[in-house]
CSV table of C-alpha atoms in Angstrom, one decimal:
chain,number,residue,atom,x,y,z
A,234,MET,CA,105.0,51.5,7.8
A,235,ARG,CA,102.9,54.0,9.5
A,236,LYS,CA,101.3,50.9,11.6
A,237,VAL,CA,104.7,49.4,12.3
A,238,SER,CA,105.8,53.0,13.8
A,239,ALA,CA,102.8,53.6,16.2
A,240,VAL,CA,103.3,49.9,17.2
A,241,LEU,CA,106.9,51.1,18.3
A,242,LEU,CA,106.7,54.1,19.9
A,243,LEU,CA,103.7,52.9,22.0
A,244,LEU,CA,106.5,50.3,22.8
A,245,LEU,CA,108.8,52.9,23.7
A,246,LEU,CA,106.6,54.7,25.9
A,247,LEU,CA,105.5,51.6,28.2
A,248,LEU,CA,109.4,50.6,28.5
A,249,PRO,CA,110.6,51.8,32.0
A,250,PRO,CA,112.8,54.6,32.0
A,251,VAL,CA,116.7,54.5,31.9
A,252,SER,CA,117.8,53.5,35.2
A,253,ALA,CA,120.9,54.4,37.1
A,254,GLY,CA,120.9,52.6,40.8
A,255,GLY,CA,118.0,53.4,42.7
A,256,VAL,CA,116.7,56.3,40.5
A,257,SER,CA,115.4,56.7,36.8
A,258,TYR,CA,116.1,58.9,34.1
A,259,TYR,CA,114.1,59.7,31.1
A,260,PRO,CA,115.1,60.1,28.6
A,261,ASP,CA,118.7,59.4,29.6
A,262,LYS,CA,120.7,61.2,32.3
A,263,ALA,CA,122.9,63.0,30.2
A,264,SER,CA,119.7,64.8,29.3
A,265,PHE,CA,120.1,65.7,32.9
A,266,GLU,CA,123.5,66.5,32.9
A,267,GLU,CA,123.2,68.9,30.1
A,268,PHE,CA,120.9,71.1,32.3
A,269,LEU,CA,123.1,71.1,35.0
A,270,GLN,CA,126.4,72.4,33.0
A,271,SER,CA,123.8,74.9,31.2
A,272,ASN,CA,123.5,78.4,31.6
A,273,THR,CA,119.7,78.7,32.6
A,274,THR,CA,117.5,79.5,35.5
A,275,TYR,CA,115.5,77.5,37.4
A,276,GLN,CA,112.8,77.9,39.9
A,277,VAL,CA,111.9,74.9,42.1
A,278,VAL,CA,107.9,74.6,42.1
A,279,PRO,CA,107.2,71.5,45.4
A,280,GLY,CA,104.1,69.5,45.6
A,281,GLU,CA,101.9,70.3,48.2
A,282,ASP,CA,102.8,67.6,50.6
A,283,ALA,CA,105.5,67.9,53.7
A,284,TRP,CA,107.5,65.4,52.2
A,285,ALA,CA,107.2,67.2,48.9
A,286,ARG,CA,108.1,70.9,50.0
A,287,GLY,CA,111.1,69.2,52.3
A,288,TRP,CA,112.7,67.3,49.8
A,289,ALA,CA,112.4,70.7,47.8
A,290,ARG,CA,114.5,72.2,50.1
A,291,TYR,CA,117.2,69.8,49.3
A,292,VAL,CA,116.6,70.1,45.3
A,293,ASP,CA,117.0,74.0,45.5
A,294,ALA,CA,119.9,73.7,47.9
A,295,LYS,CA,121.8,71.1,45.4
A,296,LEU,CA,120.7,73.1,42.1
A,297,GLY,CA,121.9,76.4,43.9
A,298,GLU,CA,125.2,75.7,43.8
A,299,VAL,CA,125.3,75.4,40.3
A,300,LEU,CA,122.5,78.0,38.5
A,301,GLU,CA,121.0,80.8,39.2
A,302,HIS,CA,117.3,81.1,40.3
A,303,GLY,CA,115.3,83.0,37.7
A,304,ASN,CA,112.4,81.7,35.1
A,305,GLY,CA,114.3,79.6,33.0
A,306,THR,CA,113.7,76.2,33.4
A,307,THR,CA,110.7,75.0,36.2
A,308,VAL,CA,111.9,71.8,38.3
A,309,LEU,CA,108.6,70.5,39.6
A,310,VAL,CA,109.2,68.4,42.6
A,311,GLY,CA,106.7,65.5,43.9
A,312,ASN,CA,104.3,63.7,41.8
A,313,VAL,CA,101.3,64.2,39.7
A,314,TYR,CA,98.6,63.2,42.4
A,315,GLU,CA,100.2,65.9,45.0
A,316,ASN,CA,101.7,68.7,42.5
A,317,PRO,CA,98.9,70.4,40.9
A,318,GLU,CA,101.6,72.2,38.4
A,319,MET,CA,103.2,68.7,37.7
A,320,ARG,CA,99.6,67.2,37.0
A,321,LEU,CA,99.4,70.1,34.2
A,322,LEU,CA,102.6,69.4,32.7
A,323,TRP,CA,102.8,65.9,32.8
A,324,ASN,CA,102.1,65.1,29.6
A,325,LEU,CA,104.9,66.4,28.1
A,326,THR,CA,107.1,63.8,29.0
A,327,GLY,CA,104.3,61.1,27.4
A,328,LEU,CA,104.9,58.7,30.2
A,329,PRO,CA,101.7,56.9,32.0
A,330,GLU,CA,101.2,59.0,35.7
A,331,SER,CA,101.8,56.1,37.4
A,332,PHE,CA,105.3,56.6,36.3
A,333,SER,CA,105.8,60.0,38.4
A,334,LEU,CA,105.3,58.0,41.8
A,335,SER,CA,108.8,56.2,40.9
A,336,PRO,CA,111.9,58.3,41.5
A,337,MET,CA,112.7,59.7,38.9
A,338,VAL,CA,114.6,62.3,36.9
A,339,VAL,CA,112.9,63.3,33.5
A,340,VAL,CA,114.2,66.2,31.7
A,341,VAL,CA,111.5,67.4,28.8
A,342,ASN,CA,112.5,70.7,27.0
A,343,ASP,CA,112.7,73.6,29.7
A,344,THR,CA,111.2,71.9,32.4
A,345,VAL,CA,112.7,68.8,34.8
A,346,PHE,CA,110.5,66.4,36.3
A,347,ILE,CA,111.8,65.4,40.2
A,348,THR,CA,109.7,62.2,41.0
A,349,GLY,CA,108.6,59.6,43.7
A,350,ALA,CA,106.4,58.8,46.5
A,351,GLU,CA,106.7,59.8,50.1
A,352,ASP,CA,108.8,56.5,50.5
A,353,ASN,CA,110.5,56.7,48.1
A,354,ILE,CA,111.5,59.9,46.3
A,355,TYR,CA,115.1,60.1,48.6
A,356,LEU,CA,116.4,57.7,46.3
A,357,THR,CA,117.0,60.8,43.4
A,358,HIS,CA,119.5,61.9,45.7
A,359,GLU,CA,122.1,59.9,43.6
A,360,ALA,CA,120.8,62.3,40.5
A,361,PHE,CA,122.4,65.1,43.1
A,362,SER,CA,125.4,63.2,44.6
A,363,GLU,CA,127.8,64.3,41.7
A,364,ILE,CA,127.0,68.0,42.7
A,365,TRP,CA,129.7,68.8,44.8
A,366,ALA,CA,130.6,72.8,45.7
A,367,PRO,CA,130.8,74.0,49.0
A,368,THR,CA,130.2,77.5,49.2
A,369,LYS,CA,133.0,80.2,50.1
A,370,GLU,CA,130.4,81.0,52.9
A,371,ALA,CA,130.1,77.7,54.3
A,372,LEU,CA,133.9,76.6,54.3
A,373,THR,CA,134.3,80.9,56.0
A,374,VAL,CA,131.8,79.4,58.8
A,375,PHE,CA,133.6,76.3,59.0
A,376,ALA,CA,137.0,78.1,59.1
A,377,VAL,CA,135.6,80.4,62.3
A,378,LEU,CA,133.9,77.4,64.3
A,379,ALA,CA,137.0,75.1,64.1
A,380,LEU,CA,139.3,77.7,65.6
A,381,ALA,CA,136.6,79.0,68.0
A,382,ILE,CA,136.4,75.3,69.0
A,383,ILE,CA,140.9,75.2,68.8
A,384,ILE,CA,141.2,78.1,71.2
A,385,LEU,CA,138.1,77.3,73.4
A,386,VAL,CA,139.8,73.7,74.5
A,387,VAL,CA,143.2,75.3,74.3
A,388,LEU,CA,142.1,78.1,77.3
A,389,SER,CA,140.4,76.0,79.3
A,390,LEU,CA,142.9,72.8,79.6
A,391,ARG,CA,145.7,76.0,80.1
A,392,LYS,CA,144.1,75.7,83.5
A,393,GLY,CA,146.2,72.5,84.7
A,394,ARG,CA,149.4,73.6,83.9
A,395,ASP,CA,150.8,70.9,81.9
A,396,TYR,CA,151.2,69.4,78.5
A,397,SER,CA,147.5,69.2,77.5
A,398,PRO,CA,146.8,72.0,75.3
A,399,ARG,CA,150.0,71.1,73.2
A,400,PHE,CA,148.7,67.6,72.9
A,401,PHE,CA,145.1,69.0,72.2
A,402,ILE,CA,147.2,71.4,69.1
A,403,LEU,CA,148.8,67.8,68.1
A,404,ALA,CA,145.2,65.8,68.2
A,405,ALA,CA,143.4,69.1,66.3
A,406,SER,CA,146.4,69.3,63.4
A,407,LEU,CA,145.6,65.4,62.8
A,408,VAL,CA,142.0,65.8,62.4
A,409,LEU,CA,142.3,68.9,60.1
A,410,SER,CA,145.8,66.9,58.0
A,411,TRP,CA,142.8,64.2,57.8
A,412,PHE,CA,140.2,66.9,56.7
A,413,PHE,CA,142.5,68.5,53.8
A,414,VAL,CA,143.2,64.8,52.5
A,415,SER,CA,139.9,63.2,53.0
A,416,ASN,CA,137.9,62.0,49.8
A,417,GLU,CA,134.6,63.6,49.2
A,418,PRO,CA,131.7,61.3,51.5
A,419,SER,CA,128.9,59.3,50.0
A,420,LEU,CA,125.7,58.9,52.1
A,421,SER,CA,124.5,55.8,52.9
A,422,GLU,CA,120.8,55.1,51.9
A,423,ASN,CA,120.1,55.0,55.5
A,424,SER,CA,121.9,58.4,56.0
A,425,VAL,CA,119.8,59.9,53.1
A,426,ASN,CA,116.6,58.5,54.3
A,427,PHE,CA,116.9,59.9,57.7
A,428,LEU,CA,118.0,63.4,55.9
A,429,PHE,CA,114.6,63.3,53.8
A,430,GLU,CA,112.7,62.6,57.3
A,431,ALA,CA,114.1,65.8,58.6
A,432,LEU,CA,113.6,67.8,55.3
A,433,THR,CA,110.0,66.6,55.9
A,434,VAL,CA,109.8,67.7,59.4
A,435,SER,CA,111.0,71.1,59.0
A,436,SER,CA,108.9,71.2,56.5
A,437,GLY,CA,105.6,70.9,58.4
A,438,GLY,CA,105.4,67.0,58.5
A,439,ALA,CA,104.6,64.3,61.1
A,440,SER,CA,108.0,63.4,63.2
A,441,SER,CA,108.7,60.1,64.1
A,442,SER,CA,111.8,60.1,66.5
A,443,PRO,CA,112.7,63.2,68.4
A,444,LEU,CA,116.3,63.0,66.8
A,445,ALA,CA,114.0,63.6,63.5
A,446,THR,CA,112.6,66.7,65.0
A,447,LEU,CA,115.9,68.0,66.6
A,448,VAL,CA,117.9,67.5,62.8
A,449,GLY,CA,114.6,69.1,61.6
A,450,GLY,CA,114.8,72.3,63.3
A,451,ILE,CA,118.7,72.7,62.5
A,452,LEU,CA,118.2,71.8,58.7
A,453,SER,CA,115.7,74.3,59.1
A,454,VAL,CA,118.4,77.1,59.5
A,455,ILE,CA,121.5,75.9,57.3
A,456,PRO,CA,121.1,74.8,53.7
A,457,PRO,CA,120.1,71.1,53.6
A,458,VAL,CA,123.0,70.3,51.6
A,459,ASP,CA,125.9,67.1,51.4
A,460,GLU,CA,128.7,69.3,51.8
A,461,ASN,CA,127.5,71.2,54.8
A,462,LEU,CA,126.6,68.1,56.4
A,463,TRP,CA,130.4,67.2,55.7
A,464,LEU,CA,131.5,70.0,57.1
A,465,VAL,CA,129.3,69.6,60.4
A,466,HIS,CA,131.1,66.3,60.3
A,467,TRP,CA,134.7,67.2,60.9
A,468,LEU,CA,133.6,70.3,63.4
A,469,LEU,CA,132.2,67.0,65.3
A,470,LEU,CA,135.4,65.2,64.9
A,471,LEU,CA,137.3,67.9,66.3
A,472,SER,CA,134.9,68.2,69.3
A,473,MET,CA,135.2,64.3,69.7
A,474,ALA,CA,139.1,65.3,69.5
A,475,GLY,CA,139.2,67.9,72.4
A,476,LEU,CA,136.2,65.5,74.6
A,477,PHE,CA,138.8,62.9,75.0
A,478,PHE,CA,140.9,65.1,76.9
A,479,TYR,CA,138.0,66.2,79.6
A,480,VAL,CA,137.4,62.7,80.1
A,481,ALA,CA,140.8,62.2,80.7
A,482,PRO,CA,142.2,62.1,84.6
A,483,ARG,CA,141.7,65.7,85.7
A,484,HIS,CA,145.2,66.3,86.7
A,485,GLU,CA,146.7,65.1,83.5
A,486,ARG,CA,144.5,65.4,80.6
A,487,GLY,CA,147.4,65.1,77.9
A,488,LEU,CA,146.5,61.4,78.6
A,489,GLY,CA,143.7,62.4,76.7
A,490,PHE,CA,145.6,62.3,73.6
A,491,VAL,CA,146.5,58.8,74.1
A,492,ALA,CA,142.9,57.9,74.6
A,493,LEU,CA,142.4,59.2,71.3
A,494,GLY,CA,145.1,57.5,70.0
A,495,LEU,CA,144.0,54.3,71.1
A,496,ALA,CA,140.7,54.5,70.3
A,497,LEU,CA,141.3,55.8,66.4
A,498,SER,CA,144.1,52.5,66.0
A,499,SER,CA,140.6,50.4,65.4
A,500,PRO,CA,140.3,50.2,61.4
A,501,VAL,CA,136.2,49.9,62.3
A,502,PHE,CA,136.3,53.2,64.6
A,503,ARG,CA,137.8,55.1,62.1
A,504,SER,CA,135.8,53.8,59.0
A,505,GLU,CA,132.7,54.4,61.7
A,506,VAL,CA,133.1,58.1,62.6
A,507,CYS,CA,134.7,59.0,59.0
A,508,ALA,CA,131.2,57.6,57.3
A,509,LEU,CA,128.4,60.5,57.7
A,510,GLY,CA,125.8,59.0,59.9
A,511,SER,CA,124.3,58.5,63.3
A,512,VAL,CA,128.0,56.6,64.8
A,513,LEU,CA,130.0,59.9,65.0
A,514,PRO,CA,127.6,62.2,66.5
A,515,GLY,CA,126.3,59.4,69.4
A,516,VAL,CA,130.4,59.5,70.2
A,517,VAL,CA,130.2,62.7,70.6
A,518,LEU,CA,127.1,63.6,72.7
A,519,MET,CA,128.2,60.4,74.9
A,520,LEU,CA,131.8,61.7,75.5
A,521,LEU,CA,130.1,65.2,76.2
A,522,ALA,CA,127.7,63.3,78.8
A,523,LEU,CA,130.5,61.5,80.6
A,524,ALA,CA,132.9,64.9,80.7
A,525,LEU,CA,129.7,67.2,82.1
A,526,ALA,CA,129.3,64.3,84.9
A,527,MET,CA,132.8,64.1,85.6
A,528,ASN,CA,134.0,67.4,85.7
A,529,LEU,CA,131.0,69.6,87.0
A,530,PRO,CA,131.8,71.1,90.0
A,531,VAL,CA,129.3,70.6,93.2
A,532,THR,CA,128.5,74.0,94.1
A,533,PRO,CA,125.1,74.7,96.7
A,534,GLY,CA,122.1,76.3,96.0
A,535,MET,CA,120.6,77.5,92.6
A,536,GLY,CA,124.3,76.7,91.2
A,537,ARG,CA,124.1,73.2,91.3
A,538,THR,CA,120.1,73.1,89.9
A,539,VAL,CA,121.8,74.6,87.0
A,540,GLN,CA,124.8,72.5,86.6
A,541,VAL,CA,122.1,69.3,87.0
A,542,LEU,CA,120.1,70.9,84.4
A,543,VAL,CA,122.8,71.1,81.7
A,544,LEU,CA,123.7,67.5,82.5
A,545,SER,CA,120.5,66.2,82.2
A,546,PHE,CA,119.9,68.0,78.9
A,547,ALA,CA,123.2,66.8,77.5
A,548,THR,CA,122.4,63.2,78.5
A,549,LEU,CA,119.1,63.4,77.1
A,550,VAL,CA,119.8,64.9,73.5
A,551,ALA,CA,122.9,61.8,74.0
A,552,SER,CA,120.1,59.4,74.8
A,553,LEU,CA,118.5,60.1,71.5
A,554,VAL,CA,121.1,58.8,69.7
A,555,ASN,CA,121.8,55.6,71.7
A,556,PRO,CA,119.6,55.4,74.4
A,557,TYR,CA,121.4,53.7,76.5
A,558,ALA,CA,123.1,56.6,77.6
A,559,LEU,CA,120.2,57.1,80.3
A,560,LEU,CA,122.4,54.5,82.1
A,561,PHE,CA,125.1,56.9,83.1
A,562,PRO,CA,122.7,58.7,85.8
A,563,LEU,CA,122.5,55.6,87.4
A,564,PHE,CA,126.2,54.7,87.1
A,565,LEU,CA,126.7,58.3,88.5
A,566,ALA,CA,124.7,57.6,91.7
A,567,LEU,CA,126.5,54.0,92.7
A,568,THR,CA,129.6,55.5,92.2
A,569,TYR,CA,129.2,58.9,93.8
A,570,PRO,CA,127.5,58.4,96.9
A,571,GLY,CA,128.6,61.3,98.5
A,572,ARG,CA,126.0,63.2,96.6
A,573,LYS,CA,122.6,61.5,96.8
A,574,SER,CA,120.3,65.1,96.3
A,575,MET,CA,122.3,65.4,92.9
A,576,ASN,CA,122.2,62.6,91.9
A,577,TYR,CA,118.4,61.5,92.3
A,578,LEU,CA,117.4,64.9,90.8
A,579,TYR,CA,120.1,63.7,87.6
A,580,LEU,CA,118.4,60.1,87.8
A,581,VAL,CA,114.9,61.8,88.0
A,582,LEU,CA,115.3,64.8,85.1
A,583,THR,CA,116.9,62.0,83.2
A,584,TRP,CA,114.3,59.5,82.8
A,585,ALA,CA,111.3,61.6,83.1
A,586,GLY,CA,112.3,63.4,79.8
A,587,PHE,CA,112.9,60.3,77.9
A,588,GLY,CA,109.4,59.3,79.3
A,589,ALA,CA,108.1,62.5,78.0
A,590,LEU,CA,109.7,61.5,75.1
A,591,VAL,CA,108.5,57.9,74.5
A,592,ARG,CA,104.6,59.3,75.5
A,593,VAL,CA,105.1,62.1,72.5
A,594,TYR,CA,107.1,60.2,69.7
A,595,GLY,CA,105.9,56.1,71.2
A,596,SER,CA,108.8,53.2,70.8
A,597,ASP,CA,108.7,52.5,67.3
A,598,TRP,CA,111.8,54.6,67.0
A,599,LEU,CA,113.8,52.3,69.6
A,600,ALA,CA,113.4,48.9,67.7
A,601,SER,CA,116.6,49.1,66.1
A,602,TRP,CA,118.2,49.6,69.8
A,603,THR,CA,116.1,46.8,71.2
A,604,SER,CA,115.8,43.9,68.9
A,605,PHE,CA,118.5,41.6,70.9
A,606,GLN,CA,120.5,39.3,68.3
A,607,PHE,CA,123.7,37.7,70.0
A,608,ASN,CA,126.4,38.6,67.7
A,609,VAL,CA,128.9,35.4,67.5
A,610,GLY,CA,131.7,37.2,66.3
A,611,PHE,CA,131.3,39.9,68.5
A,612,PHE,CA,134.4,39.0,70.9
A,613,GLU,CA,137.0,38.1,68.5
A,614,GLY,CA,135.9,41.7,67.0
A,615,ILE,CA,136.2,43.8,70.0
A,616,VAL,CA,140.1,41.8,71.0
A,617,SER,CA,141.5,42.5,67.2
A,618,GLN,CA,139.8,46.0,66.9
A,619,SER,CA,140.8,47.5,70.6
A,620,PHE,CA,144.1,45.6,70.9
A,621,LEU,CA,146.3,48.1,72.4
A,622,SER,CA,143.4,49.3,74.7
A,623,LEU,CA,143.2,45.6,76.0
A,624,VAL,CA,146.7,45.0,76.8
A,625,VAL,CA,147.4,48.5,78.6
A,626,LEU,CA,144.0,47.8,80.5
A,627,LEU,CA,145.0,44.6,81.4
A,628,TYR,CA,148.4,45.2,82.7
A,629,ALA,CA,147.0,48.3,84.8
A,630,LEU,CA,144.7,45.3,86.4
A,631,ALA,CA,147.3,42.9,86.7
A,632,ALA,CA,149.5,45.2,88.4
A,633,SER,CA,147.7,46.8,91.2
A,634,PHE,CA,144.3,45.6,91.0
A,635,ARG,CA,144.0,46.3,94.9
A,636,LYS,CA,145.2,49.9,94.9
A,637,ILE,CA,142.7,51.8,92.2
A,638,ARG,CA,140.2,53.5,93.5
A,639,TRP,CA,136.8,52.4,92.9
A,640,LYS,CA,134.8,55.7,93.5
A,641,GLY,CA,134.7,58.6,91.3
A,642,PRO,CA,135.5,59.4,87.7
A,643,THR,CA,137.4,55.6,87.2
A,644,ALA,CA,134.7,53.5,88.7
A,645,PHE,CA,132.2,55.7,86.7
A,646,ILE,CA,134.2,54.7,83.6
A,647,THR,CA,134.5,51.1,84.9
A,648,LEU,CA,131.2,50.6,85.7
A,649,SER,CA,129.9,52.0,82.2
A,650,THR,CA,132.5,50.0,80.0
A,651,LEU,CA,131.2,47.2,81.8
A,652,ALA,CA,127.8,47.5,81.1
A,653,PHE,CA,128.1,48.3,77.5
A,654,PHE,CA,130.6,45.3,76.6
A,655,LEU,CA,128.0,43.2,78.5
A,656,MET,CA,125.5,44.5,76.6
A,657,ALA,CA,127.1,44.8,73.0
A,658,PRO,CA,127.2,41.4,71.9
A,659,PHE,CA,123.4,41.6,71.7
A,660,VAL,CA,123.0,45.1,70.6
A,661,GLU,CA,125.5,45.8,67.3
A,662,GLY,CA,125.1,49.4,67.5
A,663,LEU,CA,127.2,49.4,70.7
A,664,PHE,CA,130.4,48.1,69.2
A,665,PRO,CA,131.7,51.8,68.5
A,666,TYR,CA,130.8,52.8,72.0
A,667,VAL,CA,132.7,50.0,73.9
A,668,LEU,CA,135.9,50.8,71.8
A,669,VAL,CA,135.5,54.6,73.2
A,670,LEU,CA,135.1,53.6,76.4
A,671,ILE,CA,137.9,50.8,76.7
A,672,SER,CA,140.2,53.5,75.3
A,673,VAL,CA,138.9,55.9,78.5
A,674,LEU,CA,138.9,53.1,81.0
A,675,ALA,CA,142.6,51.9,80.1
A,676,VAL,CA,144.2,55.8,80.5
A,677,ARG,CA,142.2,55.9,83.8
A,678,LEU,CA,143.5,52.7,85.0
A,679,VAL,CA,147.0,53.3,84.1
A,680,HIS,CA,147.6,56.9,85.7
A,681,SER,CA,145.4,55.4,89.0
A,682,VAL,CA,147.9,52.3,88.7
A,683,ILE,CA,150.6,55.1,88.7
A,684,GLN,CA,149.4,57.8,91.0
A,685,THR,CA,149.2,54.7,93.7
């Protein structure tokens, strides 16, 4: 009987722990949930490598939403090969040391092991995804920033002496109503992987892309939890709504509300900007670059240099998410021929800055944007998703094509839309950007027809 018991125990230890999705639990998930719901305190002990220290920041921040810091339970992050404390206590689990290289949550007495290797520990995010407790401080900061955005945009739009401030308040109300009825978001695996990379950078690890360096710097200031990413996401949505008004005609900013409505009429666009990922930041940064390019006044002397520096910086940051934003300086030079020195300076600064980033980080981070493959369903998709915008655009072109002024901001948007439209069938990530540009162009062309 003793021999049979020994064999059964050995088999139990050799069996893989209970798995739920990408992360495994030992002895079971209920043990971890019991830990989260307990009154115990905790302290996080990370491994020595930067990736373990970075992920430990996420684990610490998430646990801090439901538990207090203290010496009650030790939470070890990493694996036995780079976390000395985990190596000392791993024998408590009774599992082989190689198991610590898999994404696991192991609960033994007063010790919790969050394990994995550099290429998979981010999958343990799943174990913490059910913790959803935005702090009062985060909600307060969100409310203050949202109010500040609304006030700044309204005050800026009041200079036009039209109804555009009221239209923006209506757009902001739409976004905030959307916020209050929205469900808790879920991060895709790619988004979690990027979060992990940014956290690694924030903890002193090497970065493979300038965007990871930028986000890592931001996450070193704010707690790197899903709730804060969600709140930032809604601030970006509110900013996007405001920026649509600044790519509308200068004397008819209220048409930005129409452009926003045309873009949001696309179910694909709505789903893309609702998801926590790179699409919404990319769209916001593109709109910011376009708005600055079309609205910065030409001032002599040092003021012009400062303006070009601001514009180049905005375009360069936009290119970190969508490198095809680098085309904007070229299009601006072609459609604003009267300010050559300013255009050339903008072009040189932006492209030189991007060249410097490629020299530092290499070009691997551009792979997803340069792997061209023709998408046979693109044209059907663009017609179905931007039908209203295309109808308005075709009407404007048919009504008064010859009367449209092909220099200045409308020409700039036209050239940008045409270029992105021609590239989009070969570059999958450009689809939401094309939807935005078509919506903006449709509004501007209709305004040009009415004006002429």
